[in-house]
């Protein structure tokens, strides 16, 4: 196989794709094209250990630079693909180059959702998505004491934890009525809100932001309740948006993401897509899903590489996610949307418990807080669509493995 393969995007999924192609002994030329100046790196630590200074930029790299020092691989960083010509098999970059491909993989990822607020372009206002974003935030943190965080999702709360642990005053503003409302139950939301409040974080829930005040730099956030919250530094974590525009303009079918099948192929057979930018069929939940997770990016990349190399493989795994806040590791398995019953396993006061989600008696998802055994053993039960009595599920003396 001496084809030319082009990867658009240089994030986690792209890094795994190159790794898997090499493992499958793909013999063609590989061109890796990324917007950022860095080689593929890990994003999850950005709002945790990289922000706190516990991890340096070198350790963020998915693979060391020497891994790409290969005649087979060409890296084009700081390069943006502007258009794709499906008929001619070309990608056209902002440098005026046209790069031919036999196989194209879209690993375009996602970007921070912008709120388009008056004042959001003031110095001291940041979105957090890249190394450059965090470098700028860290520099500003050196002269900031009052931190306002817009959004109480994973990113917002992880940043809140880092800032409180470094002694800053932290206020979190969230438009919904509870923290992490999109991904966890009210029980887990209440637990995390209590933990943050005990650490000194102040919450304004059911509250939107209308504008940011300041002259030469941000000085306050104005809410939809006409409150002014003083802030030297404002960090906005309002979710992410999949980067689907390039695929759409080329004529590839998109919906909430770039639509792929179980083999990670798009509507154009020579084009694959992987990672945050995709929506794919999940056989466990029997519906199309778009997942914003490292696990999905890695596994889709492995699947695509296998299929590109002529080794048919379908992707259909139980999704999982995680978040680190203070001494708490939240590990989520499955998708809880549509649940009709919640089972609490363990005692939240012990800072070690699990929240189990059922739908029509079927175990569909779990939030495991400092409970690694529940996290690991629950995957098989969820994949099997297990029906287990809630009283049994709640009994911590019975491990999940024995329930199989």
Short mmCIF file of C-alpha atoms in Angstrom, two decimals:
data_model
loop_
_atom_site.label_atom_id
_atom_site.label_comp_id
_atom_site.label_asym_id
_atom_site.label_seq_id
_atom_site.Cartn_x
_atom_site.Cartn_y
_atom_site.Cartn_z
CA UNK A 1 0.00 0.00 0.00
CA UNK A 2 1.72 3.18 -1.20
CA UNK A 3 -1.19 5.62 -1.02
CA UNK A 4 -1.00 9.16 0.25
CA UNK A 5 -2.96 9.87 3.41
CA UNK A 6 -3.70 13.37 4.71
CA UNK A 7 -4.86 14.06 8.27
CA UNK A 8 -6.54 17.42 8.82
CA UNK A 9 -6.15 18.26 12.50
CA UNK A 10 -3.33 17.56 14.94
CA UNK A 11 -5.04 16.80 18.21
CA UNK A 12 -5.41 13.69 20.33
CA UNK A 13 -7.24 11.72 17.65
CA UNK A 14 -4.66 12.62 15.00
CA UNK A 15 -1.80 11.57 17.28
CA UNK A 16 -3.41 8.18 17.91
CA UNK A 17 -4.18 7.77 14.20
CA UNK A 18 -0.53 8.20 13.20
CA UNK A 19 0.50 5.79 15.97
CA UNK A 20 -2.01 3.15 14.88
CA UNK A 21 -1.13 3.50 11.20
CA UNK A 22 2.51 2.85 12.03
CA UNK A 23 1.52 -0.15 14.17
CA UNK A 24 -0.44 -1.55 11.21
CA UNK A 25 2.64 -0.92 9.03
CA UNK A 26 0.84 1.48 6.73
CA UNK A 27 3.29 2.00 3.85
CA UNK A 28 1.98 5.21 2.30
CA UNK A 29 2.93 8.83 2.86
CA UNK A 30 1.26 10.52 5.84
CA UNK A 31 0.78 14.29 5.95
CA UNK A 32 -0.31 15.70 9.31
CA UNK A 33 -1.73 19.24 9.05
CA UNK A 34 -2.55 21.24 12.20
CA UNK A 35 -3.58 24.81 13.01
CA UNK A 36 -1.50 25.02 16.18
CA UNK A 37 2.30 25.22 16.40
CA UNK A 38 2.49 22.11 18.60
CA UNK A 39 2.57 18.46 17.65
CA UNK A 40 -0.45 16.46 18.90
CA UNK A 41 -0.84 16.93 22.64
CA UNK A 42 -3.21 16.03 25.47
CA UNK A 43 -5.89 18.61 26.25
CA UNK A 44 -7.37 17.26 29.53
CA UNK A 45 -4.40 18.37 31.69
CA UNK A 46 -4.68 21.95 30.39
CA UNK A 47 -7.33 22.90 32.96
CA UNK A 48 -5.71 20.82 35.69
CA UNK A 49 -2.00 20.05 36.08
CA UNK A 50 -0.77 22.28 33.26
CA UNK A 51 -2.69 25.27 34.60
CA UNK A 52 -1.39 24.61 38.12
CA UNK A 53 2.20 24.26 36.87
CA UNK A 54 2.50 20.59 37.90
CA UNK A 55 2.99 19.51 34.28
CA UNK A 56 5.17 21.13 31.62
CA UNK A 57 4.43 21.44 27.90
CA UNK A 58 6.81 18.62 26.96
CA UNK A 59 4.83 16.13 29.04
CA UNK A 60 1.61 17.15 27.29
CA UNK A 61 2.82 15.79 23.96
CA UNK A 62 1.03 12.66 22.78
CA UNK A 63 4.33 11.41 21.35
CA UNK A 64 7.78 12.98 21.45
CA UNK A 65 9.02 14.95 18.44
CA UNK A 66 11.35 12.09 17.50
CA UNK A 67 8.32 9.87 16.82
CA UNK A 68 7.44 12.04 13.82
CA UNK A 69 11.04 12.20 12.60
CA UNK A 70 10.29 9.69 9.89
CA UNK A 71 10.57 9.94 6.11
CA UNK A 72 7.04 8.57 5.90
CA UNK A 73 5.54 11.40 7.95
CA UNK A 74 5.33 15.05 7.00
CA UNK A 75 4.10 17.47 9.65
CA UNK A 76 2.70 20.84 8.64
CA UNK A 77 1.98 22.84 11.77
CA UNK A 78 0.64 26.41 11.97
CA UNK A 79 -1.20 25.51 8.78
CA UNK A 80 -4.92 25.84 8.12
CA UNK A 81 -6.81 23.79 5.54
CA UNK A 82 -9.24 26.17 3.86
CA UNK A 83 -11.01 23.91 1.36
CA UNK A 84 -11.26 20.28 0.28
CA UNK A 85 -11.82 19.21 -3.32
CA UNK A 86 -13.37 15.75 -3.11
CA UNK A 87 -13.44 15.20 -6.87
CA UNK A 88 -9.75 15.92 -7.33
CA UNK A 89 -8.60 14.51 -3.98
CA UNK A 90 -6.95 17.74 -2.82
CA UNK A 91 -6.79 19.82 0.34
CA UNK A 92 -5.95 23.49 -0.09
CA UNK A 93 -4.15 25.38 2.67
CA UNK A 94 -3.84 29.00 3.70
CA UNK A 95 -0.26 28.89 2.39
CA UNK A 96 -1.60 28.44 -1.14
CA UNK A 97 -0.60 24.78 -1.33
CA UNK A 98 -2.70 21.96 -2.77
CA UNK A 99 -1.91 18.58 -1.20
CA UNK A 100 -3.11 15.43 -2.92
CA UNK A 101 -4.54 12.48 -1.03
CA UNK A 102 -5.87 9.02 -1.72
CA UNK A 103 -7.32 8.81 1.77
CA UNK A 104 -8.36 11.79 3.89
CA UNK A 105 -9.01 11.76 7.63
CA UNK A 106 -10.80 14.69 9.24
CA UNK A 107 -9.67 15.06 12.85
CA UNK A 108 -10.71 18.70 13.10
CA UNK A 109 -11.83 18.48 16.72
CA UNK A 110 -13.75 21.29 18.33
CA UNK A 111 -13.40 24.87 19.53
CA UNK A 112 -14.57 26.84 22.54
CA UNK A 113 -18.15 28.07 22.31
CA UNK A 114 -18.07 31.86 22.15
CA UNK A 115 -20.63 33.95 24.04
CA UNK A 116 -19.99 37.13 22.01
CA UNK A 117 -20.33 39.36 25.05
CA UNK A 118 -19.61 43.06 25.10
CA UNK A 119 -16.15 43.34 26.63
CA UNK A 120 -15.04 39.75 26.03
CA UNK A 121 -12.08 40.97 23.98
CA UNK A 122 -10.67 42.97 26.89
CA UNK A 123 -7.27 41.94 28.24
CA UNK A 124 -7.89 39.57 31.14
CA UNK A 125 -10.78 37.69 29.48
CA UNK A 126 -9.99 34.17 28.26
CA UNK A 127 -11.48 31.08 26.71
CA UNK A 128 -9.60 27.87 27.51
CA UNK A 129 -8.94 25.40 24.71
CA UNK A 130 -5.23 25.39 23.79
CA UNK A 131 -1.75 25.53 25.30
CA UNK A 132 -1.54 29.15 24.20
CA UNK A 133 -4.76 29.94 26.08
CA UNK A 134 -3.45 28.42 29.31
CA UNK A 135 -0.04 30.07 28.96
CA UNK A 136 -1.79 33.44 28.73
CA UNK A 137 -4.04 32.62 31.71
CA UNK A 138 -1.07 31.55 33.82
CA UNK A 139 0.74 34.77 33.06
CA UNK A 140 -2.31 36.80 34.05
CA UNK A 141 -2.84 34.74 37.22
CA UNK A 142 0.41 36.13 38.55
CA UNK A 143 -1.20 39.55 39.01
CA UNK A 144 -4.81 38.50 39.66
CA UNK A 145 -6.62 37.78 42.90
CA UNK A 146 -10.32 37.86 41.96
CA UNK A 147 -11.26 35.22 39.40
CA UNK A 148 -14.66 35.04 37.72
CA UNK A 149 -15.46 31.81 35.88
CA UNK A 150 -18.40 31.71 33.49
CA UNK A 151 -19.73 28.17 33.25
CA UNK A 152 -19.92 25.36 35.81
CA UNK A 153 -19.09 22.40 33.57
CA UNK A 154 -15.96 20.27 33.77
CA UNK A 155 -13.62 23.03 32.61
CA UNK A 156 -15.10 25.72 34.82
CA UNK A 157 -14.99 23.61 37.97
CA UNK A 158 -11.52 22.23 37.28
CA UNK A 159 -10.21 25.77 36.84
CA UNK A 160 -12.08 26.86 39.98
CA UNK A 161 -10.36 24.12 41.98
CA UNK A 162 -6.88 25.09 40.72
CA UNK A 163 -7.47 28.78 41.42
CA UNK A 164 -8.82 28.19 44.93
CA UNK A 165 -5.92 25.90 45.77
CA UNK A 166 -3.57 28.71 44.82
CA UNK A 167 -5.38 31.12 47.16
CA UNK A 168 -7.41 33.17 44.68
CA UNK A 169 -10.95 34.42 45.29
CA UNK A 170 -13.19 32.49 42.90
CA UNK A 171 -16.73 33.18 41.73
CA UNK A 172 -18.50 30.80 39.34
CA UNK A 173 -21.47 32.03 37.30
CA UNK A 174 -23.73 29.38 35.76
CA UNK A 175 -26.85 29.90 33.65
CA UNK A 176 -28.52 26.64 34.75
CA UNK A 177 -29.68 25.86 38.28
CA UNK A 178 -26.90 23.41 39.18
CA UNK A 179 -23.29 22.57 38.40
CA UNK A 180 -22.40 20.06 35.67
CA UNK A 181 -26.12 19.89 34.89
CA UNK A 182 -25.56 18.52 31.40
CA UNK A 183 -23.76 15.37 32.53
CA UNK A 184 -24.62 14.40 36.13
CA UNK A 185 -27.67 13.94 38.36
CA UNK A 186 -28.84 16.52 40.93
CA UNK A 187 -27.29 14.34 43.67
CA UNK A 188 -23.82 14.56 42.12
CA UNK A 189 -24.28 18.26 41.32
CA UNK A 190 -25.16 18.98 44.94
CA UNK A 191 -22.13 17.04 46.17
CA UNK A 192 -19.71 18.93 43.92
CA UNK A 193 -21.26 22.29 44.71
CA UNK A 194 -20.86 21.58 48.43
CA UNK A 195 -17.22 20.54 47.97
CA UNK A 196 -16.41 23.74 46.08
CA UNK A 197 -18.27 25.94 48.55
CA UNK A 198 -16.42 24.34 51.45
CA UNK A 199 -13.20 25.23 49.58
CA UNK A 200 -14.36 28.86 49.36
CA UNK A 201 -15.86 29.08 45.84
CA UNK A 202 -18.89 31.38 45.49
CA UNK A 203 -21.64 30.32 43.07
CA UNK A 204 -24.22 32.38 41.20
CA UNK A 205 -26.57 29.78 39.71
CA UNK A 206 -29.50 30.38 37.35
CA UNK A 207 -27.55 33.45 36.34
CA UNK A 208 -26.41 34.63 32.93
CA UNK A 209 -23.70 37.11 31.97
CA UNK A 210 -24.60 40.16 29.89
CA UNK A 211 -21.27 41.96 29.54
CA UNK A 212 -17.78 42.44 30.92
CA UNK A 213 -16.68 45.84 32.19
CA UNK A 214 -13.26 47.40 31.91
CA UNK A 215 -11.16 50.03 30.19
CA UNK A 216 -7.62 48.75 29.70
CA UNK A 217 -8.47 45.34 31.18
CA UNK A 218 -11.38 43.41 32.67
CA UNK A 219 -12.54 44.64 36.07
CA UNK A 220 -16.06 43.17 36.52
CA UNK A 221 -18.65 40.80 35.11
CA UNK A 222 -22.25 42.03 34.85
CA UNK A 223 -24.99 39.42 35.28
CA UNK A 224 -28.54 39.34 33.94
CA UNK A 225 -29.62 40.25 37.48
CA UNK A 226 -27.73 43.55 37.18
CA UNK A 227 -25.07 42.43 39.64
CA UNK A 228 -21.46 43.48 39.15
CA UNK A 229 -18.96 40.83 40.17
CA UNK A 230 -15.45 42.22 40.56
CA UNK A 231 -12.81 40.29 38.65
CA UNK A 232 -9.18 40.81 37.63
CA UNK A 233 -9.39 37.70 35.44
CA UNK A 234 -12.39 36.20 33.63
CA UNK A 235 -12.35 32.66 32.24
CA UNK A 236 -15.25 31.53 30.06
CA UNK A 237 -16.05 27.83 29.85
CA UNK A 238 -19.31 27.63 27.90
CA UNK A 239 -18.77 24.29 26.20
CA UNK A 240 -17.39 23.42 22.79
CA UNK A 241 -18.55 23.43 19.18
CA UNK A 242 -17.51 20.72 16.69
CA UNK A 243 -15.43 21.94 13.76
CA UNK A 244 -17.62 20.72 10.91
CA UNK A 245 -17.52 23.70 8.55
CA UNK A 246 -14.69 22.37 6.38
CA UNK A 247 -16.46 19.04 5.85
CA UNK A 248 -19.80 20.72 5.18
CA UNK A 249 -18.39 23.09 2.58
CA UNK A 250 -16.77 20.13 0.81
CA UNK A 251 -20.09 18.30 0.55
CA UNK A 252 -19.54 15.72 3.28
CA UNK A 253 -22.75 15.00 5.20
CA UNK A 254 -22.87 16.68 8.62
CA UNK A 255 -25.47 16.89 11.35
CA UNK A 256 -24.51 17.73 14.93
CA UNK A 257 -21.07 16.55 13.79
CA UNK A 258 -19.48 14.97 10.74
CA UNK A 259 -21.64 11.89 10.16
CA UNK A 260 -19.66 8.63 10.12
CA UNK A 261 -20.61 4.97 10.10
CA UNK A 262 -19.33 2.21 12.37
CA UNK A 263 -16.11 2.11 10.32
CA UNK A 264 -15.52 5.87 10.80
CA UNK A 265 -16.22 6.50 7.11
CA UNK A 266 -18.10 9.61 6.03
CA UNK A 267 -20.57 9.95 3.15
CA UNK A 268 -17.50 10.14 0.89
CA UNK A 269 -15.90 6.65 1.05
CA UNK A 270 -12.30 7.88 0.79
CA UNK A 271 -12.86 10.30 3.68
CA UNK A 272 -12.82 9.20 7.32
CA UNK A 273 -13.47 11.32 10.41
CA UNK A 274 -12.54 10.80 14.06
CA UNK A 275 -12.85 12.51 17.43
CA UNK A 276 -14.94 15.37 18.81
CA UNK A 277 -16.02 16.50 15.35
CA UNK A 278 -17.94 13.29 14.57
CA UNK A 279 -21.38 11.85 15.21
CA UNK A 280 -21.50 8.07 15.01
CA UNK A 281 -23.90 5.17 15.62
CA UNK A 282 -23.60 3.67 19.09
CA UNK A 283 -24.87 0.06 19.20
CA UNK A 284 -25.29 0.09 22.99
CA UNK A 285 -27.65 3.07 23.06
CA UNK A 286 -29.04 2.46 19.57
CA UNK A 287 -28.68 6.05 18.40
CA UNK A 288 -26.28 8.53 16.85
CA UNK A 289 -24.04 10.23 19.40
CA UNK A 290 -21.36 12.89 19.38
CA UNK A 291 -18.87 12.44 22.20
CA UNK A 292 -16.47 15.01 23.61
CA UNK A 293 -13.97 12.64 25.17
CA UNK A 294 -10.40 11.43 24.89
CA UNK A 295 -11.56 7.81 24.97
CA UNK A 296 -13.73 8.34 21.90
CA UNK A 297 -10.97 10.19 20.04
CA UNK A 298 -8.45 7.41 20.70
CA UNK A 299 -10.75 4.52 19.90
CA UNK A 300 -12.19 6.04 16.74
CA UNK A 301 -8.64 6.73 15.55
CA UNK A 302 -7.69 3.08 16.15
CA UNK A 303 -10.81 1.94 14.28
CA UNK A 304 -10.17 4.23 11.33
CA UNK A 305 -6.53 3.16 11.07
CA UNK A 306 -7.51 -0.51 11.05
CA UNK A 307 -10.06 0.02 8.29
CA UNK A 308 -7.69 2.17 6.22
CA UNK A 309 -5.17 -0.66 6.41
CA UNK A 310 -7.67 -3.22 5.13
CA UNK A 311 -8.49 -4.80 8.48
CA UNK A 312 -12.26 -4.27 8.88
CA UNK A 313 -13.26 -3.20 12.36
CA UNK A 314 -16.40 -1.60 13.76
CA UNK A 315 -16.46 0.97 16.56
CA UNK A 316 -19.03 0.42 19.29
CA UNK A 317 -17.82 0.92 22.85
CA UNK A 318 -19.25 2.16 26.13
CA UNK A 319 -18.25 5.84 26.37
CA UNK A 320 -16.33 7.08 29.38
CA UNK A 321 -15.12 10.43 30.68
CA UNK A 322 -13.35 11.87 33.71
CA UNK A 323 -12.74 15.06 35.69
CA UNK A 324 -10.23 15.84 38.45
CA UNK A 325 -11.22 18.46 41.06
CA UNK A 326 -9.33 18.83 44.35
CA UNK A 327 -8.78 15.30 45.69
CA UNK A 328 -11.78 13.97 43.76
CA UNK A 329 -11.65 11.88 40.60
CA UNK A 330 -14.99 11.71 38.85
CA UNK A 331 -15.13 8.84 36.34
CA UNK A 332 -18.24 8.52 34.19
CA UNK A 333 -19.16 5.41 32.24
CA UNK A 334 -22.03 5.46 29.75
CA UNK A 335 -24.59 8.08 28.78
CA UNK A 336 -27.16 8.89 31.45
CA UNK A 337 -29.57 10.94 29.30
CA UNK A 338 -33.10 9.62 29.62
CA UNK A 339 -32.62 7.91 32.99
CA UNK A 340 -35.70 7.39 35.16
CA UNK A 341 -34.09 6.06 38.36
CA UNK A 342 -30.97 6.89 40.35
CA UNK A 343 -29.22 4.58 42.81
CA UNK A 344 -26.59 5.93 45.22
CA UNK A 345 -23.92 3.38 46.10
CA UNK A 346 -21.85 4.42 49.11
CA UNK A 347 -21.94 7.62 51.16
CA UNK A 348 -21.14 11.01 49.58
CA UNK A 349 -20.01 12.25 53.01
CA UNK A 350 -17.10 9.83 52.73
CA UNK A 351 -16.07 11.52 49.45
CA UNK A 352 -16.24 8.08 47.87
CA UNK A 353 -19.45 6.91 46.24
CA UNK A 354 -21.14 6.13 42.93
CA UNK A 355 -24.33 7.34 41.31
CA UNK A 356 -25.95 4.72 39.08
CA UNK A 357 -28.49 5.53 36.36
CA UNK A 358 -31.27 3.18 35.25
CA UNK A 359 -33.78 3.43 32.43
CA UNK A 360 -36.69 0.98 32.42
CA UNK A 361 -34.69 -1.12 34.86
CA UNK A 362 -31.57 -1.24 32.65
CA UNK A 363 -28.21 -0.06 34.04
CA UNK A 364 -27.16 2.62 31.52
CA UNK A 365 -24.50 4.79 33.20
CA UNK A 366 -22.51 5.52 36.35
CA UNK A 367 -20.74 8.48 37.96
CA UNK A 368 -17.98 7.04 40.15
CA UNK A 369 -16.40 9.48 42.62
CA UNK A 370 -13.10 8.19 44.02
CA UNK A 371 -14.45 4.70 43.27
CA UNK A 372 -12.10 3.18 40.67
CA UNK A 373 -13.35 -0.38 41.18
CA UNK A 374 -16.94 0.64 40.41
CA UNK A 375 -15.68 2.53 37.37
CA UNK A 376 -13.77 -0.43 35.96
CA UNK A 377 -16.27 -3.16 36.77
CA UNK A 378 -19.37 -1.24 35.66
CA UNK A 379 -18.32 -1.16 31.99
CA UNK A 380 -19.26 -4.79 31.32
CA UNK A 381 -22.65 -4.42 33.04
CA UNK A 382 -23.51 -1.32 31.04
CA UNK A 383 -22.34 -2.86 27.77
CA UNK A 384 -24.54 -5.90 28.46
CA UNK A 385 -27.63 -3.81 29.24
CA UNK A 386 -27.83 -5.53 32.61
CA UNK A 387 -31.02 -5.55 34.67
CA UNK A 388 -30.12 -5.77 38.36
CA UNK A 389 -32.24 -5.05 41.39
CA UNK A 390 -31.51 -1.51 42.68
CA UNK A 391 -31.06 -2.80 46.24
CA UNK A 392 -28.33 -5.13 45.01
CA UNK A 393 -26.68 -2.34 43.00
CA UNK A 394 -26.60 -0.12 46.09
CA UNK A 395 -24.95 -2.75 48.29
CA UNK A 396 -21.24 -1.88 48.48
CA UNK A 397 -20.53 -5.33 49.94
CA UNK A 398 -21.34 -6.81 46.51
CA UNK A 399 -18.95 -5.85 43.74
CA UNK A 400 -20.14 -5.41 40.18
CA UNK A 401 -17.97 -8.23 38.90
CA UNK A 402 -20.00 -10.78 40.85
CA UNK A 403 -23.24 -9.32 39.46
CA UNK A 404 -22.34 -10.46 35.97
#
